[in-house]
Amino acid sequence: PRLFAYPNGRPGLDYSADTVAIVREVFAEGFAVGDTFTEPGRYPGEQRRLTMLDSVSGAELGHRLAVSWPRSRSAR
């Protein structure tokens, strides 16, 4: 595998800097969760991914993508 997704993926809670170092050695990219989209230049071992649950409808996903999730931390 070239890609890794941290289980649950919350930085500082579900994985540490040591975990990131291991992922960096083994995988091309790693995916965590967050409350923003991935920012340009962000380390590939901690790309953001969207959390999807069965209860999220297509309309809710569209709203999250268009309105709710800031494009970057500076957009807040």
PDB file of C-alpha atoms in Angstrom, residues 37 50-69:
ATOM      1  CA  PHE A  37      -9.662  21.220   3.911  1.00  0.00           C
ATOM      2  CA  LEU A  50     -13.636  14.129   5.363  1.00  0.00           C
ATOM      3  CA  THR A  51     -15.453  12.046   7.942  1.00  0.00           C
ATOM      4  CA  MET A  52     -18.556  10.484   6.416  1.00  0.00           C
ATOM      5  CA  LEU A  53     -21.251   8.689   8.362  1.00  0.00           C
ATOM      6  CA  ASP A  54     -24.297   6.810   7.108  1.00  0.00           C
ATOM      7  CA  SER A  55     -26.463   9.598   8.502  1.00  0.00           C
ATOM      8  CA  VAL A  56     -24.915  12.298   6.253  1.00  0.00           C
ATOM      9  CA  SER A  57     -27.211  12.946   3.309  1.00  0.00           C
ATOM     10  CA  GLY A  58     -26.121  14.225  -0.085  1.00  0.00           C
ATOM     11  CA  ALA A  59     -27.595  17.631   0.759  1.00  0.00           C
ATOM     12  CA  GLU A  60     -25.690  17.755   4.054  1.00  0.00           C
ATOM     13  CA  LEU A  61     -22.428  16.792   2.336  1.00  0.00           C
ATOM     14  CA  GLY A  62     -22.983  19.517  -0.271  1.00  0.00           C
ATOM     15  CA  HIS A  63     -23.570  22.077   2.480  1.00  0.00           C
ATOM     16  CA  ARG A  64     -20.442  21.000   4.353  1.00  0.00           C
ATOM     17  CA  LEU A  65     -18.300  21.223   1.234  1.00  0.00           C
ATOM     18  CA  ALA A  66     -19.687  24.577   0.111  1.00  0.00           C
ATOM     19  CA  VAL A  67     -20.313  26.393   3.381  1.00  0.00           C
ATOM     20  CA  SER A  68     -19.464  24.736   6.681  1.00  0.00           C
ATOM     21  CA  TRP A  69     -15.845  23.676   6.281  1.00  0.00           C
TER      22      TRP A  69
END
